[in-house]
Coordinates of C-alpha atoms in Angstrom, one line a residue:
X1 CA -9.5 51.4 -48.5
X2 CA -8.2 51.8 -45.2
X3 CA -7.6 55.7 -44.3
X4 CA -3.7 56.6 -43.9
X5 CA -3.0 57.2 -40.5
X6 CA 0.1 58.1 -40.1
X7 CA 2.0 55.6 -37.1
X8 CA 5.9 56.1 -36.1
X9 CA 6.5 52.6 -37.0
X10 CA 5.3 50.2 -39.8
X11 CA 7.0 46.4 -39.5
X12 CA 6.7 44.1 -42.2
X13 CA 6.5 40.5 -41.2
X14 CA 5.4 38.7 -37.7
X15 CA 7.9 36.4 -37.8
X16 CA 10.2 36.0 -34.8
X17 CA 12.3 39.4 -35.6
X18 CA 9.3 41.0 -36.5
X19 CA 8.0 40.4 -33.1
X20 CA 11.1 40.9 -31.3
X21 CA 11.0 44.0 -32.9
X22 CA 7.7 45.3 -32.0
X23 CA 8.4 44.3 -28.6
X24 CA 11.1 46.3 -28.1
X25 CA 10.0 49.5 -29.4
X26 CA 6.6 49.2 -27.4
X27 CA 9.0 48.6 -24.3
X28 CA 10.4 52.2 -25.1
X29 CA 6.9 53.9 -25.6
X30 CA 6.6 53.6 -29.4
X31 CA 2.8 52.4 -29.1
X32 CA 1.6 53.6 -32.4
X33 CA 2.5 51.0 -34.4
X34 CA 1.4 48.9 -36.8
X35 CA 2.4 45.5 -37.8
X36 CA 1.5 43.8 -41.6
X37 CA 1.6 39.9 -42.0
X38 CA 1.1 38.3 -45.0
X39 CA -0.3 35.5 -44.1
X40 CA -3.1 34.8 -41.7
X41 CA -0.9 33.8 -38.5
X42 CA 2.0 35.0 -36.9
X43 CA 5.3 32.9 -36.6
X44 CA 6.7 33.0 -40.3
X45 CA 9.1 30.4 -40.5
X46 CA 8.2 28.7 -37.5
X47 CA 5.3 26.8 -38.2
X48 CA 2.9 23.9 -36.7
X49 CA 0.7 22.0 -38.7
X50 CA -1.4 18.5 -37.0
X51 CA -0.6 15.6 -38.8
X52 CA -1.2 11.5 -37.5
X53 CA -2.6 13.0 -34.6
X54 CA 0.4 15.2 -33.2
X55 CA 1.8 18.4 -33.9
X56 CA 4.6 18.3 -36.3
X57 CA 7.2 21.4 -36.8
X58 CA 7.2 22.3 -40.6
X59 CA 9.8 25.2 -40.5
X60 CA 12.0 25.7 -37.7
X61 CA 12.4 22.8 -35.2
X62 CA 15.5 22.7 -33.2
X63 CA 16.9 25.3 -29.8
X64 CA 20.2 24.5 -31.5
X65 CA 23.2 25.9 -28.9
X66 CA 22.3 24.8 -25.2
X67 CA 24.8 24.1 -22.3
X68 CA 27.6 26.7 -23.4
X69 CA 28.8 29.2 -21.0
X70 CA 25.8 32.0 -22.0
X71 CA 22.8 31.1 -22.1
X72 CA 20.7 31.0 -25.9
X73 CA 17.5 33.4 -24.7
X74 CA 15.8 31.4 -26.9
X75 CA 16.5 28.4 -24.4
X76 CA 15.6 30.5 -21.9
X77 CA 12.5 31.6 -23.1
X78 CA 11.3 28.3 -24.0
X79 CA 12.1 26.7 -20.7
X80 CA 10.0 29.9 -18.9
X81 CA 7.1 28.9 -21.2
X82 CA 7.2 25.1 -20.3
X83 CA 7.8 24.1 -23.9
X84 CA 8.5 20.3 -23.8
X85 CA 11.9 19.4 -26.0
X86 CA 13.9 16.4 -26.7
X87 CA 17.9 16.4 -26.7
X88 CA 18.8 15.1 -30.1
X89 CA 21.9 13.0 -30.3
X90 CA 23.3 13.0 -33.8
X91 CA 26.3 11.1 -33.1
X92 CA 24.9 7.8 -33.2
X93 CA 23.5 8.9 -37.2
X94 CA 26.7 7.8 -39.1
X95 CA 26.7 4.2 -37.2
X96 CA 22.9 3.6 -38.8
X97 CA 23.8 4.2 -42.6
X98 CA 21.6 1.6 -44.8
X99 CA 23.2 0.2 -48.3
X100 CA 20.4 -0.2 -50.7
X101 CA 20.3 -3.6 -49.9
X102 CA 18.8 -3.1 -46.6
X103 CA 22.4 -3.7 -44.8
X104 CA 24.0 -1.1 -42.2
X105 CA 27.6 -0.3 -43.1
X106 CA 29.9 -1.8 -40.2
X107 CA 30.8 0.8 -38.1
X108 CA 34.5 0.9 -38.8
X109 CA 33.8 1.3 -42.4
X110 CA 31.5 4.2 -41.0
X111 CA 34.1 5.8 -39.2
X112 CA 36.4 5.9 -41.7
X113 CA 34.6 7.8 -44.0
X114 CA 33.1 10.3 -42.0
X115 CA 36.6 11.2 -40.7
X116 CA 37.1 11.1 -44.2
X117 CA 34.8 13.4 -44.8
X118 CA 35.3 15.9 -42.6
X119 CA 39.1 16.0 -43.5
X120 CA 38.0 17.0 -46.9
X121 CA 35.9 19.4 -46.0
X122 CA 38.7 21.3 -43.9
X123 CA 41.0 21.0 -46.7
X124 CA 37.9 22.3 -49.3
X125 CA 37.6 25.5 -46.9
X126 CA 41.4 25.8 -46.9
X127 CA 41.4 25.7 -50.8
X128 CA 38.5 28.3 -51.1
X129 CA 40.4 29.9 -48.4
X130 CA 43.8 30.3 -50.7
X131 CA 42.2 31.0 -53.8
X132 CA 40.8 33.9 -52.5
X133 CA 44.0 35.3 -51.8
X134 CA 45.8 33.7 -54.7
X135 CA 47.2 30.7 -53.9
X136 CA 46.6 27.2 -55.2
X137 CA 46.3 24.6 -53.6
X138 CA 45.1 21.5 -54.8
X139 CA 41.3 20.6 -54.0
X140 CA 40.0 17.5 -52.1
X141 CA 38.9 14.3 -54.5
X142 CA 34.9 14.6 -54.4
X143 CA 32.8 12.4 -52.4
X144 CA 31.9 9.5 -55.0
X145 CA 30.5 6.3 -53.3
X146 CA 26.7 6.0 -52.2
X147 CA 28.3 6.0 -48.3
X148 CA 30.9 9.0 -48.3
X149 CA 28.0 11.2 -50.7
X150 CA 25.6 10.6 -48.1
X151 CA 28.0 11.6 -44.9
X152 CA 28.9 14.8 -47.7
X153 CA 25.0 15.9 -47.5
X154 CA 25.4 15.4 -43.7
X155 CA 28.2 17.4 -43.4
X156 CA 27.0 20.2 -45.5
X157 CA 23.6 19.9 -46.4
X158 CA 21.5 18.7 -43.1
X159 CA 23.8 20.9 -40.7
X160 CA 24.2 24.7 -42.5
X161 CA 27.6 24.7 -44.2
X162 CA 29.7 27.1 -41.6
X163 CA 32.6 28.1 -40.6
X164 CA 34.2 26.9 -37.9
X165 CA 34.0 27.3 -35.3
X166 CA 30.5 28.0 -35.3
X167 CA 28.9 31.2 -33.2
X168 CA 26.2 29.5 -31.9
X169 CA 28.3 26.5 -30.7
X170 CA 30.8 28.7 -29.2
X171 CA 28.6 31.2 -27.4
X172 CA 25.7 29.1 -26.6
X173 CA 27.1 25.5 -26.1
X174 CA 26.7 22.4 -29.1
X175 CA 23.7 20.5 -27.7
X176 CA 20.3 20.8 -29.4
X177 CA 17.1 20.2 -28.2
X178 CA 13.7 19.2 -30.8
X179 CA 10.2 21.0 -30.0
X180 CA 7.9 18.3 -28.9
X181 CA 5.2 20.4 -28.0
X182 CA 1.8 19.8 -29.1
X183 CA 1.3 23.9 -28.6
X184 CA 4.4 24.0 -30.9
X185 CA 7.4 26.0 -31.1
X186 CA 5.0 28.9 -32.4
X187 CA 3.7 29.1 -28.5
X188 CA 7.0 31.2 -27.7
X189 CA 5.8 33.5 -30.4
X190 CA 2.5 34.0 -28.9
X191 CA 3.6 34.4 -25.1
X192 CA 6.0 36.9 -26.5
X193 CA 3.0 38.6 -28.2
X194 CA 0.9 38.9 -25.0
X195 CA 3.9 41.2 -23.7
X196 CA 2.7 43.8 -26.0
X197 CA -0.6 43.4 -27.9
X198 CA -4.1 42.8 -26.2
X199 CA -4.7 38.8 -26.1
X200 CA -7.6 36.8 -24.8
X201 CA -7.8 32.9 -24.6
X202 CA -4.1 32.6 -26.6
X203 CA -5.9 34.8 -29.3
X204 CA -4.1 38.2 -30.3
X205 CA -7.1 40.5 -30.6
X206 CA -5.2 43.8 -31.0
X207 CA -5.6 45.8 -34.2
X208 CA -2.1 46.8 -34.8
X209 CA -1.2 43.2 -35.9
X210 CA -2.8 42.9 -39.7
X211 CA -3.2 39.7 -41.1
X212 CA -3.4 39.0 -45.2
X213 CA -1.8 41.6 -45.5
X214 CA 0.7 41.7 -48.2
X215 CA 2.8 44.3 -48.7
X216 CA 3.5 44.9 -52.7
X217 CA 5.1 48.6 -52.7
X218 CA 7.4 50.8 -50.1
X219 CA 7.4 54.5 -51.6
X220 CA 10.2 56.0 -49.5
X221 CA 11.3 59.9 -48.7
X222 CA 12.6 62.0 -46.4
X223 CA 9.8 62.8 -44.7
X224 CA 8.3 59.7 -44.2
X225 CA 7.2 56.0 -45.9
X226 CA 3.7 55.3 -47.4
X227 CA 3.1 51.0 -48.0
X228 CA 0.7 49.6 -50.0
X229 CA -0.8 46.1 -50.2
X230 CA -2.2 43.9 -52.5
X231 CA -6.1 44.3 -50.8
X232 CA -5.2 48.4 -52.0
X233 CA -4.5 49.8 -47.9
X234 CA -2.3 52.5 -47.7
X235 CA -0.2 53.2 -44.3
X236 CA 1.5 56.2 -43.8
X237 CA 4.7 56.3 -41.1
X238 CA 7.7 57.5 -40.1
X239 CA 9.6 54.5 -40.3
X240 CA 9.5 51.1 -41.4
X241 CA 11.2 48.0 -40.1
X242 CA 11.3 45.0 -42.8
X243 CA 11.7 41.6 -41.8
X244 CA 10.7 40.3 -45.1
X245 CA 12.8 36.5 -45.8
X246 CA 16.1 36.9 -47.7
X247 CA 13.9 34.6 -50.5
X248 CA 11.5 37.3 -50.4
X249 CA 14.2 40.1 -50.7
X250 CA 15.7 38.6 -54.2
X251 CA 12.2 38.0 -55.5
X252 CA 10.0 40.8 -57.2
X253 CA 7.4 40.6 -54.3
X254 CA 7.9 44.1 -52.9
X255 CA 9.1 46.7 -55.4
X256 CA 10.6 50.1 -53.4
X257 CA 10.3 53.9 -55.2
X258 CA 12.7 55.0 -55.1
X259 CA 14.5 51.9 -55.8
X260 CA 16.9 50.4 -53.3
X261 CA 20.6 51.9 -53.9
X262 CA 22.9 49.2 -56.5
X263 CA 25.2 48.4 -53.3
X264 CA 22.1 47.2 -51.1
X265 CA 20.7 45.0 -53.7
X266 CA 24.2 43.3 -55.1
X267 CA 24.8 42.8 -51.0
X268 CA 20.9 40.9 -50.9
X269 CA 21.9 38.6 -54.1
X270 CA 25.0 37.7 -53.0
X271 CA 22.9 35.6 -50.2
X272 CA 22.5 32.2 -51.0
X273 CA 19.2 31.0 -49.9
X274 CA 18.6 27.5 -48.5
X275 CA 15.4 25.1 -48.9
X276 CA 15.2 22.6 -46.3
X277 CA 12.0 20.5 -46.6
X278 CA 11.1 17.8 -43.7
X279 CA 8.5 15.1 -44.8
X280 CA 6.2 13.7 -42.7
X281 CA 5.1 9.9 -43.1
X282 CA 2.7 8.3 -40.9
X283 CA 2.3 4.4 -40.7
X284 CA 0.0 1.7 -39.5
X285 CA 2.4 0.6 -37.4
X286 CA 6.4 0.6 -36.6
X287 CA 8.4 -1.3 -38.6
X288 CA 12.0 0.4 -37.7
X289 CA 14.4 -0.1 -35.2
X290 CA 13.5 2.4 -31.7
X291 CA 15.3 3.7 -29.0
X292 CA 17.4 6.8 -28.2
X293 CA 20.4 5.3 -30.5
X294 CA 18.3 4.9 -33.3
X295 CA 16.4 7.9 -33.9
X296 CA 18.2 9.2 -36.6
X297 CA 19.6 6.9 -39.6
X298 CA 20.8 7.0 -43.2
X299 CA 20.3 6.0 -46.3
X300 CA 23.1 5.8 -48.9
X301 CA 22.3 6.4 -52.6
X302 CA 24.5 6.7 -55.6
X303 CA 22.3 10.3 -56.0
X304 CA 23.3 12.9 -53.4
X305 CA 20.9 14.0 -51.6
X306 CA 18.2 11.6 -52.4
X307 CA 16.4 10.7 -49.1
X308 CA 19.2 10.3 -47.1
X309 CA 18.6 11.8 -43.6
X310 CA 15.6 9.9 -41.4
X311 CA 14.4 10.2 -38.0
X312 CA 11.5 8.6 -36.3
X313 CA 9.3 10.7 -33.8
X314 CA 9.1 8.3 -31.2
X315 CA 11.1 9.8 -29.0
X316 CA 9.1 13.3 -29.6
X317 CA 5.7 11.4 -29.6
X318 CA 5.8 7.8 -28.5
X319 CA 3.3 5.6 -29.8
X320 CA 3.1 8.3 -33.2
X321 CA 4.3 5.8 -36.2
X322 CA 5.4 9.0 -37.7
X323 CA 9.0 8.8 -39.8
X324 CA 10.8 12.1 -41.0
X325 CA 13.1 12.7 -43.8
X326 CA 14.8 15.9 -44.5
X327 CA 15.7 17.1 -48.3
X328 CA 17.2 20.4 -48.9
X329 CA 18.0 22.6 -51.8
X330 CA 17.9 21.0 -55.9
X331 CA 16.0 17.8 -54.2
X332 CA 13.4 20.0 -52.3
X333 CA 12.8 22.2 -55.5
X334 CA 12.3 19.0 -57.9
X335 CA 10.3 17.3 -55.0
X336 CA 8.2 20.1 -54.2
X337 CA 6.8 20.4 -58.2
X338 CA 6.1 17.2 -58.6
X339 CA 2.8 15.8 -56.7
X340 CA 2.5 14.0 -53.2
X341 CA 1.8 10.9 -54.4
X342 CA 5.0 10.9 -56.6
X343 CA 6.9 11.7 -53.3
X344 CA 5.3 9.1 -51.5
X345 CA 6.0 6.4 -54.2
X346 CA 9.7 7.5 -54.2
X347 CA 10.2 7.6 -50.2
X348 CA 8.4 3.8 -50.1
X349 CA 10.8 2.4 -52.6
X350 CA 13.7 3.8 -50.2
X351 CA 11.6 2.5 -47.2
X352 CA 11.8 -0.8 -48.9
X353 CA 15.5 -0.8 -50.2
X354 CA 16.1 -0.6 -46.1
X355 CA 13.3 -2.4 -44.6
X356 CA 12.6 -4.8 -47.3
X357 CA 9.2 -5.4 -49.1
X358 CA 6.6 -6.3 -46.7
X359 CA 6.3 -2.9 -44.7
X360 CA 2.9 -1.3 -44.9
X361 CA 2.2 1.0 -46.8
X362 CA 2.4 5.1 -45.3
X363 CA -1.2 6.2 -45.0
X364 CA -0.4 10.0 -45.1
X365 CA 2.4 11.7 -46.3
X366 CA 3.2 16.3 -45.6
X367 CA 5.1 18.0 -48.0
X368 CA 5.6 21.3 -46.8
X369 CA 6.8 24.2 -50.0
X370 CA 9.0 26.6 -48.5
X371 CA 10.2 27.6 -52.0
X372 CA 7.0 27.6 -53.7
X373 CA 5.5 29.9 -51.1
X374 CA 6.0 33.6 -52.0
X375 CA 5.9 35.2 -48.7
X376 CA 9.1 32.6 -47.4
X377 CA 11.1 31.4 -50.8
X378 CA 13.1 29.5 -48.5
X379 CA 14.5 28.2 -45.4
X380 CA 17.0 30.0 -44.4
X381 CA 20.1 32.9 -45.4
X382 CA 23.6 30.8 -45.9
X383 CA 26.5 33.2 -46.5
X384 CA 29.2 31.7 -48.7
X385 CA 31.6 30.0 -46.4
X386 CA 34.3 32.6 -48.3
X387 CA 32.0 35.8 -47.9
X388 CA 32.8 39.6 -47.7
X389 CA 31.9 41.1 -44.0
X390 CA 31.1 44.7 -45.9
X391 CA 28.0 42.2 -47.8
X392 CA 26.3 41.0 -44.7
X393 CA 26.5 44.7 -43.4
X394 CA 25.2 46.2 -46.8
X395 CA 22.0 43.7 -46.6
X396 CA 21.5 44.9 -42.7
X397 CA 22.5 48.6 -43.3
X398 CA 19.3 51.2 -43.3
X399 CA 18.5 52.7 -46.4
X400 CA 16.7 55.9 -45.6
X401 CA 13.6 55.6 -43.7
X402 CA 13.8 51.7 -44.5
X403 CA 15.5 49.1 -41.8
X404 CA 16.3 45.9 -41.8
X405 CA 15.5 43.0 -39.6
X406 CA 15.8 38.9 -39.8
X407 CA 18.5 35.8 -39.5
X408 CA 19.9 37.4 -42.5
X409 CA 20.8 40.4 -40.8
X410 CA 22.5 38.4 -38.1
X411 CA 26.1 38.6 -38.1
X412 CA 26.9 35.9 -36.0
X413 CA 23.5 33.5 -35.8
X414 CA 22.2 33.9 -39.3
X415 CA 20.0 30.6 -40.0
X416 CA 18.9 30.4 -36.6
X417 CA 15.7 30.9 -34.5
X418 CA 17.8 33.0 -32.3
X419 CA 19.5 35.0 -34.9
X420 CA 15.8 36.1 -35.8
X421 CA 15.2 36.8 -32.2
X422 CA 18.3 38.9 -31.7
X423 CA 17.9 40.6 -35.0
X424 CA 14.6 41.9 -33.9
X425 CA 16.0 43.5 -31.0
X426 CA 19.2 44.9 -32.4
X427 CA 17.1 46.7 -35.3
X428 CA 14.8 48.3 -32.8
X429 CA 17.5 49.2 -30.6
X430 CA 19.0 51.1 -33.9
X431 CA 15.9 52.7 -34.7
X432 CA 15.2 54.1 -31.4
X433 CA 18.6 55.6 -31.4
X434 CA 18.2 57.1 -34.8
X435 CA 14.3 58.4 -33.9
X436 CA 15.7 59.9 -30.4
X437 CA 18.9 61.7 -33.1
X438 CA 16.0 62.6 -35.4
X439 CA 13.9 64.7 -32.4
X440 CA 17.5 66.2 -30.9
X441 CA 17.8 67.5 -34.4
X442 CA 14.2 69.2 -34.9
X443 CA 14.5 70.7 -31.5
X444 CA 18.2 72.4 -32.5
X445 CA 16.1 73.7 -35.7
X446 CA 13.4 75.1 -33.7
X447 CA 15.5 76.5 -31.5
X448 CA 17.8 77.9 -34.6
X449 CA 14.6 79.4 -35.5
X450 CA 13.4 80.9 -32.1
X451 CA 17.1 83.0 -31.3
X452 CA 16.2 85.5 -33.7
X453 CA 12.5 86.5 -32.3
X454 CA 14.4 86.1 -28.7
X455 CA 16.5 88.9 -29.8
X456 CA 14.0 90.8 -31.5
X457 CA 11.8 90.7 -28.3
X458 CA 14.1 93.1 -26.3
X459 CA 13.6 96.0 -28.5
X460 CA 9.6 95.9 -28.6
X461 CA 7.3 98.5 -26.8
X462 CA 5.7 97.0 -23.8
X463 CA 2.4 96.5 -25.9
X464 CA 4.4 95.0 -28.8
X465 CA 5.6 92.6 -25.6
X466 CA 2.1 92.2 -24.4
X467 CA 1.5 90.7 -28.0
X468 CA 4.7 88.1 -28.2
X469 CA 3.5 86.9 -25.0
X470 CA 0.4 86.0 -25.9
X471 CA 2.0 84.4 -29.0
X472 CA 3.4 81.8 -26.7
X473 CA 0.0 79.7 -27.0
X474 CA 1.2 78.9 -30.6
X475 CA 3.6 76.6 -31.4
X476 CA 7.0 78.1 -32.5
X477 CA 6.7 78.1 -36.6
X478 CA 3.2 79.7 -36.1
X479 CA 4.9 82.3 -33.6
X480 CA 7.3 83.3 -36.2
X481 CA 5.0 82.9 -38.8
X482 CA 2.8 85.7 -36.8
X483 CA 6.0 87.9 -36.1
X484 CA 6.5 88.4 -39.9
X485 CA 10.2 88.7 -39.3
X486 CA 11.4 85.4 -40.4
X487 CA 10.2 83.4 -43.8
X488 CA 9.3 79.8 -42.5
X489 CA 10.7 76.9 -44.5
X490 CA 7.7 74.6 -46.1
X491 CA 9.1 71.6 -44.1
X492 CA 9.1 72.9 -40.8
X493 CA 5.4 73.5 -41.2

């Protein structure tokens, strides 16, 4: 059991907010801290993984909002590091849309429904919009051919479900770039990490970041926070920063005594929580159609949802024979019980309703389980398009001792990599604020505690002076402690 040694900071989590986080508070001199992961690597949602000889993003995979008027700092960051990304062009998706008989929808017909689409999906805000103020008006006609369900699931499924206009369009500009990086997108994680913890050879070897360490209980005062995890180690500090996953949040993973106040935990269920799972397939050889038009297509099904976004990696990593498709949400659940080879047989027969019969056969196939894993339990935090501001600031508001970082705490960039980034550095900014209020207030009470021996002091013989003077070596309780002249409250001790 690891002796409690008590550190000013504790933070839960070396995800990207975690990390910004710790960064910022060692920038300000808070060196005595002490990060716990639960895994055994840093990066969280952001996560590389080799597969058909090239690194593959599981988790986060996009800079989305590049070439706006401000700059994204993750952008910045990632261009300073020499990461290597590809623009993605999504525009050309909805003019690649495969029937299940293997033909692509003419692009007028195309057209039509995704404008289609996209003027339902105004007048469904507008709707949600009026009922919450009381007024009816009458909701759009659902989506119900194979081609207008699939541009739905584009729409609101593939790109987060926001309202317009987006924040990170608006600040940061609407182009985004893929990480094609064989040192992955968890590289910016690492330099980031070199800034503040000792590193050799890309290795962090400092022994404030924990791995497998899984936090199971925050006990909460006062005075102070104790955490335990599951291996039975017990830190002791003054504060802790939790950058714990939404998912995480709603689950029963970490338990808090006291327990969290009613308004913080109704704020962190009113979050919905997204599953986004990309599956890697890698062939013998290339059997679709390549170039920068074509890197993303469609496939139209009568079932929502059901394999319809693809993307080849050949722009990424020429010459890979790697294909992509994204589920999210009910699909990803169902998909990620059910074994590999059952996915693979189902993403082959939708292969072949495109590509017809005689393409080979996938020789390796990643299904990565962002809802089965307890330390994630999802993608990513989407607020309901009709949400509450006083919820998002409940699930970001301190309780005690206790603060709160992650996309879900974003206000404007929840969902992103750079709402994680700017959380980080918006919670620490907070807590230094609220530790430099803390000391201003221990130094009025000492001081509140001194006037009365200052005043005493005048009346004393000069040996009785002789003896206050030397008191001065003390510290100030144990000066008035020694005086006898003033009872010393048990917490100032």
């Amino acid at each position: 059991m690891d002796s409690p040694s008590r550190s000013s900071v504790i933070i839960i989590g070396a995800g990207i907010s975690g990390l910004s986080a710790a960064k910022v508070l060692a920038e300000n001199g808070i060196e005595d801290l002490v990060i716990l992961e639960a895994t055994d690597r840093i990066g969280g949602r952001i996560r590389k993984e080799k597969f058909g000889g090239v690194s593959v993003e599981l988790g986060a995979g996009w800079i989305v909002g590049v070439g706006g008027k401000e700059s994204n700092p993750v952008w910045e960051f990632a261009n300073q590091s020499g990461l290597r990304t590809c623009f993605s062009d999504y525009s050309n998706a909805r003019y690649n849309i495969y029937d299940r008989s293997g033909k692509i929808f003419p692009s007028g017909v195309a057209a039509d429904s995704y404008k289609k689409a996209v003027d339902s999906a105004i007048m469904k805000l507008r709707s949600l919009e009026a009922s919450h103020v009381g007024e009816v008006i009458e909701p759009p006609c659902s989506p119900k051919t194979p081609i207008e369900l699939a541009i739905d699931f584009i729409l609101h499924d593939f790109e987060m479900a926001e309202v317009e206009p987006i924040s990170t369009f608006v600040d940061f500009g609407e182009r985004e770039f893929l990480v094609a990086d064989e040192r992955g997108y968890e590289y910016l994680l690492y330099k980031m990490a070199e800034d503040f913890l000792f590193t050799s050879e890309g290795k962090i070897l400092d022994n404030r970041l924990k791995l497998n360490k899984v936090v199971r209980e925050i006990q909460h005062s006062r005075n102070g926070v104790i955490v335990k995890t599951e291996d039975d180690c017990v830190y002791e500090a003054n504060y802790v920063i939790l950058s714990a996953s939404i998912g995480v949040l709603q689950s029963d993973l970490i338990s808090f005594r006291p327990p969290l106040p009613r308004w913080k935990t109704e704020a962190i269920g009113k979050c919905d929580v997204m599953v986004y799972t990309k599956i890697f397939l890698k062939f013998p050889y290339k059997f679709w159609p390549c170039g920068a038009e074509k890197e993303f297509f469609i496939y139209a099904h009568e079932r929502r949802g059901y394999y319809t976004f693809w993307q080849h990696m050949e722009t990424a990593y020429p010459g890979s024979n790697v294909l992509v498709v994204t589920l999210t949400n009910g699909e990803s659940k169902r998909v990620e019980a059910q074994s590999d080879e059952e996915t693979l047989k189902e993403a082959m027969e939708v292969l072949r309703d495109m590509f017809g019969p005689n393409i080979p056969n996938a020789t390796d196939i990643l299904v990565p389980r962002w809802w089965k894993n307890r330390f994630q339990r999802g993608s990513y935090s989407n607020y309901p398009i009709i949400s509450n501001n006083q919820v998002l600031h409940d699930i970001k508001a301190p309780v005690g001792r206790i603060f709160f970082t992650g996309e879900h705490t974003s206000e404007r960039f929840n969902g992103y990599v750079h709402g994680g980034y700017l959380s980080g550095i918006e919670t620490s900014k907070s807590l230094l604020e609220e530790m430099r209020e803390e000391k201003e207030r221990k130094n009025e009470n000492q001081t509140f505690l001194l006037e009365p021996l200052l005043a005493l002091t005048g009346s004393l013989t000069l040996t009785q002076t002789e003896t206050v003077s030397n008191l001065h070596k003390c510290d100030i309780p144990t000066q008035l402690y020694l005086s006898g002249k003033l009872g010393i409250p048990e917490a100032i001790l």
